[in-house]
XYZ file of C-alpha atoms in Angstrom:
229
model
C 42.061 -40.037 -51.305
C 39.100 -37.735 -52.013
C 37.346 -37.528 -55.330
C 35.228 -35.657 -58.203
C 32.787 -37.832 -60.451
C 31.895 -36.127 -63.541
C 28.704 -37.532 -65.588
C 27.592 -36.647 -68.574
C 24.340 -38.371 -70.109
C 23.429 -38.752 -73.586
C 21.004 -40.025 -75.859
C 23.710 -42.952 -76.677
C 25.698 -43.384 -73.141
C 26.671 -42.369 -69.608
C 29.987 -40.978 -69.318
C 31.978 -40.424 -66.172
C 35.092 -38.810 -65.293
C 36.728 -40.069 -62.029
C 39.337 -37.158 -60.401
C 41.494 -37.285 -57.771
C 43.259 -34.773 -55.317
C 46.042 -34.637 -57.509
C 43.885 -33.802 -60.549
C 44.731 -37.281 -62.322
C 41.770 -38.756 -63.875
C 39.848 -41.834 -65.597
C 37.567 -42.039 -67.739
C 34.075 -44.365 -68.891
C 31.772 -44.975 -70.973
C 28.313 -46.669 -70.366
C 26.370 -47.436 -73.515
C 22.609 -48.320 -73.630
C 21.506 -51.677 -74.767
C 18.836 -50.289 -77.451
C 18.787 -48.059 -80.426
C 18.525 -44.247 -79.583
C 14.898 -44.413 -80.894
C 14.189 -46.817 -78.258
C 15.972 -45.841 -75.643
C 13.251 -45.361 -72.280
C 13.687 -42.558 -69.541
C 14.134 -45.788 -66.863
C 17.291 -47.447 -69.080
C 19.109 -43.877 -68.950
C 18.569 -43.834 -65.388
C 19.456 -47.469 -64.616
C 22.882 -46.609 -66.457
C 23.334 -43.694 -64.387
C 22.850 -45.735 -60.906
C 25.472 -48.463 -62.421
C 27.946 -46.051 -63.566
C 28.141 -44.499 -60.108
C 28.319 -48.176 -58.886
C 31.206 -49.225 -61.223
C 33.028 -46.367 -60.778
C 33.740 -46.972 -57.336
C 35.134 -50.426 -57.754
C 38.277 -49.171 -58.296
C 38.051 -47.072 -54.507
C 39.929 -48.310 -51.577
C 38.305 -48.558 -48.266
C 39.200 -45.073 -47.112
C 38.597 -43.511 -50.501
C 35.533 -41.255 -50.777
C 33.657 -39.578 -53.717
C 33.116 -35.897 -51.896
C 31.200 -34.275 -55.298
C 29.467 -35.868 -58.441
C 28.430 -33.321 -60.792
C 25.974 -33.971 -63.891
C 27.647 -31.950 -66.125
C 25.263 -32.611 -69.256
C 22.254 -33.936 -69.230
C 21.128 -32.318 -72.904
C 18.571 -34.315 -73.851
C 15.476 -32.243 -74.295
C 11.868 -34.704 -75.101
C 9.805 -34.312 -72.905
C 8.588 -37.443 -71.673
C 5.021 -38.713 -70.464
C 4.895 -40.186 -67.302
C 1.595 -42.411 -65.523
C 0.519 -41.455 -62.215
C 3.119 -44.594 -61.168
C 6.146 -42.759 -62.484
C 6.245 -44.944 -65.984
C 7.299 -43.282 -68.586
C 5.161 -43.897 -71.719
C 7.442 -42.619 -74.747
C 10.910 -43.735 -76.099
C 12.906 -40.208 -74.960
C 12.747 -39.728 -78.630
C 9.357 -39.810 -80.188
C 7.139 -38.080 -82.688
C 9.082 -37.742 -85.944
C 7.091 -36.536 -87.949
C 6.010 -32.723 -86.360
C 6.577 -30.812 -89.753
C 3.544 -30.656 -90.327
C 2.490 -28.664 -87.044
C 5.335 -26.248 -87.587
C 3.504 -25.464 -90.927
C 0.017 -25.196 -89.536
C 1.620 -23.196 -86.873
C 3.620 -20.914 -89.580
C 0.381 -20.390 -91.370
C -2.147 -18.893 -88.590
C 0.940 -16.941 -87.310
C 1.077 -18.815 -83.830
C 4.961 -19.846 -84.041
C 6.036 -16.496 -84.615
C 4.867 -15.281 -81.369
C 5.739 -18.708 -79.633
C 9.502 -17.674 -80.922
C 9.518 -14.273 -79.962
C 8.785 -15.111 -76.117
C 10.603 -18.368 -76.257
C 13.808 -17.509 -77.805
C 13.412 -20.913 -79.921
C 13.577 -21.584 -83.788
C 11.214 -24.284 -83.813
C 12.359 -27.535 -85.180
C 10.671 -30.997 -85.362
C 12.510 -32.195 -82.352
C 11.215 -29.291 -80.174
C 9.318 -30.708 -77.229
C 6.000 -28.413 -77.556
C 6.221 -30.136 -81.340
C 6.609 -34.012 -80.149
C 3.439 -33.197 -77.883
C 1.409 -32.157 -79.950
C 2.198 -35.172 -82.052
C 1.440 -37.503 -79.272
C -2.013 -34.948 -78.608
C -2.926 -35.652 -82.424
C -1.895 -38.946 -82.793
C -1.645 -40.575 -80.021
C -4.469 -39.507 -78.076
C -4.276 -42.533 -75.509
C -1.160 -42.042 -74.097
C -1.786 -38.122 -73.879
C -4.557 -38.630 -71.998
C -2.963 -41.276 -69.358
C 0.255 -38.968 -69.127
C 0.120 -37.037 -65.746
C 3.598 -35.535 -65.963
C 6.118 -35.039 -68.351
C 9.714 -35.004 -67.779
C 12.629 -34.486 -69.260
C 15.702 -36.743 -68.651
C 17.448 -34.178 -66.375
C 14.194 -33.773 -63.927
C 13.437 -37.623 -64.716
C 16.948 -38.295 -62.853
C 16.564 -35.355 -60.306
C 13.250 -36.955 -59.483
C 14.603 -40.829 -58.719
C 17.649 -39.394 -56.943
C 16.413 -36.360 -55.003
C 12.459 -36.746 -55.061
C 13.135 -33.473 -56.664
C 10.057 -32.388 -59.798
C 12.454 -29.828 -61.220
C 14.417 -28.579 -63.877
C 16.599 -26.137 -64.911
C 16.361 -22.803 -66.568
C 18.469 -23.560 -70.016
C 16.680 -27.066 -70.124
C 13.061 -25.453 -69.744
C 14.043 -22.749 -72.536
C 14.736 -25.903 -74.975
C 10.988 -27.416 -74.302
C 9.545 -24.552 -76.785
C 7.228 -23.775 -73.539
C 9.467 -21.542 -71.416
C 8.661 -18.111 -71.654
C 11.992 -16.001 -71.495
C 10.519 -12.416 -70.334
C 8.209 -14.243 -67.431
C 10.567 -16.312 -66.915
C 7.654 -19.006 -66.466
C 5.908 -21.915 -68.497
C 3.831 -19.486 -71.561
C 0.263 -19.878 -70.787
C -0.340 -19.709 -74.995
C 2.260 -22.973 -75.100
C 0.487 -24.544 -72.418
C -3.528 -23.923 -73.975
C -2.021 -24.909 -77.528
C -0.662 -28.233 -76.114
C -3.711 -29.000 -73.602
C -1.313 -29.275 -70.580
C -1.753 -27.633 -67.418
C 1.499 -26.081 -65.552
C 1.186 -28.688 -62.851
C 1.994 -31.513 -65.194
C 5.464 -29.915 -65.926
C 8.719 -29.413 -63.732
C 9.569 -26.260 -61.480
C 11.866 -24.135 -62.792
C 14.910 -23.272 -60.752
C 18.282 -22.114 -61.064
C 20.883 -24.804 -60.399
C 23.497 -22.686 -60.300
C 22.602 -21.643 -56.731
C 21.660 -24.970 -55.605
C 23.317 -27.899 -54.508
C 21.762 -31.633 -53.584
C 21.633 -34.340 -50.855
C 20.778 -37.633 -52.082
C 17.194 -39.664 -50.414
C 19.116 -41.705 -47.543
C 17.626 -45.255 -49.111
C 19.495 -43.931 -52.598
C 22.937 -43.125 -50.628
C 22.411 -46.711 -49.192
C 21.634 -48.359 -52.447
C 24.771 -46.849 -54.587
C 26.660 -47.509 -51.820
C 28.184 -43.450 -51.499
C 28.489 -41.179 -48.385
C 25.251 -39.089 -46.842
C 27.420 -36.175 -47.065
C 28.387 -36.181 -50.880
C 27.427 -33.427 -52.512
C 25.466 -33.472 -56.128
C 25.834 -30.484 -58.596
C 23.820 -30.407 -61.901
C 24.977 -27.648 -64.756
C-alpha cells in the first residue's frame, strides 16, 4: 500500500494525516512538552522527526510513504541562530514591541514599511520582535548570525536547504512585495544584513529530496518526495 503524510506544525503541536490509496485516513497529534512561550525552534523540529517516526509504526513491510507534504508551517518569529545552528530565542519572544510601532508611527517610518510590505504591523510582527531583541537584548543580537523562521529552520535540518517561502517572507514585516526581495529600509532599521536571512523561493514549483543520513535516520525511502505549501 502506498501513502500521503500530511503535517501541519504549530506553535502548540505536530499534526499528521496518514492516507492511503483508497483515500482512508488517520489522524495525530504531537504536542510539545513546554508552554508556547517556551517552546525552542529544536523541540518543534524534534517533534517533527518523531511524528514521521511514529507514524510509520503502523506500516507493513511492503508499505511505503511515496509523499509527505508540510502543509502549514505558520509560525512566523523569526528566530536567532549562533554560527552552530542554536537557536537563541523561544519561537515566541519580545512581547512588548508597542512601543516601536509608536516610535515608528510617529517619524512616519511604518507607513512606508506597510505600503511596500503589504503588512499592518502588529507586536508579533518579526521586524518588531527584532528590534526588541536589538534594544533590549543587545547580546544575543549581536551573537545571532542567522535568523530563521520555523519553516526554513525545518527545511534547513531536513534538506540543508537556507530558504523560505514567498507568503512566509511577506509575514516577517521585511519582504518587500513590488521587489519581490528583503526591503533594504527593513533591513538598515533592524541592523541585519540580507545574508543573515533565508532565500526566497517559490515552493510551489519546487519539490525536495531528503540528505541521505536524514532518509536513513527516519527510517523512509530515498525516493519520497517532500512538498511544503
Amino acid at each position: 500500500m502506498k501513502y500521503t503524510l500530511l503535517i501541519d506544525v504549530t506553535l502548540l503541536a505536530v499534526n499528521t494525516t496518514l492516507i492511503d490509496e483508497n483515500e482512508v485516513s488517520a489522524q495525530q497529534t504531537f504536542a510539545y512538552s513546554q508552554t508556547t512561550k517556551n517552546v525552542i525552534a529544536e523541540q518543534i523540529m524534534t517533534t517533527v522527526i518523531t511524528a514521521i517516526k511514529q507514524v510509520q509504526t503502523v506500516l507493513n513491510e511492503s508499505d511505503c510513504i511515496e509523499t509527505i507534504t508540510f502543509t502549514e508551517m505558520t509560525v512566523d518569529s523569526l528566530i536567532p541562530f549562533n554560527e552552530q545552528k542554536k537557536s537563541l530565542m523561544p519561537v515566541k519572544y519580545g512581547y512588548e514591541t508597542q512601543k516601536y510601532i509608536d516610535a515608528l508611527v510617529m517619524n512616519g517610518v511604518i507607513g512606508q514599511l506597510e505600503r511596500k510590505t503589504g503588512l499592518i504591523f502588529q507586536e508579533v510582527t518579526p521586524l518588531m520582535q527584532i528590534l526588541w531583541l536589538k534594544n533590549e537584548q543587545l547580546a544575543i543580537f549581536t551573537e545571532a548570525t542567522q535568523y530563521m523562521n520555523v519553516q526554513s529552520y525545518i527545511m534547513y535540518r531536513l534538506f540543508d536547504l537556507y530558504v523560505t517561502s514567498p507568503a512566509a517572507a511577506g509575514r516577517t514585516g521585511f519582504y518587500n512585495l513590488t521587489t519581490q526581495t528583503w526591503d533594504a529600509q527593513a533591513l538598515a532599521l533592524s541592523g541585519l544584513k540580507e545574508q543573515m536571512l533565508p532565500q526566497v523561493i517559490d515552493f510551489q514549483t519546487h519539490s525536495f529530496i531528503l540528505m541521505p543520513e536524514m532518509c536513513t535516520y527516519l527510517g523512509i525511502d530515498e525516493d519520497t518526495i517532500f512538498h511544503v505549501n
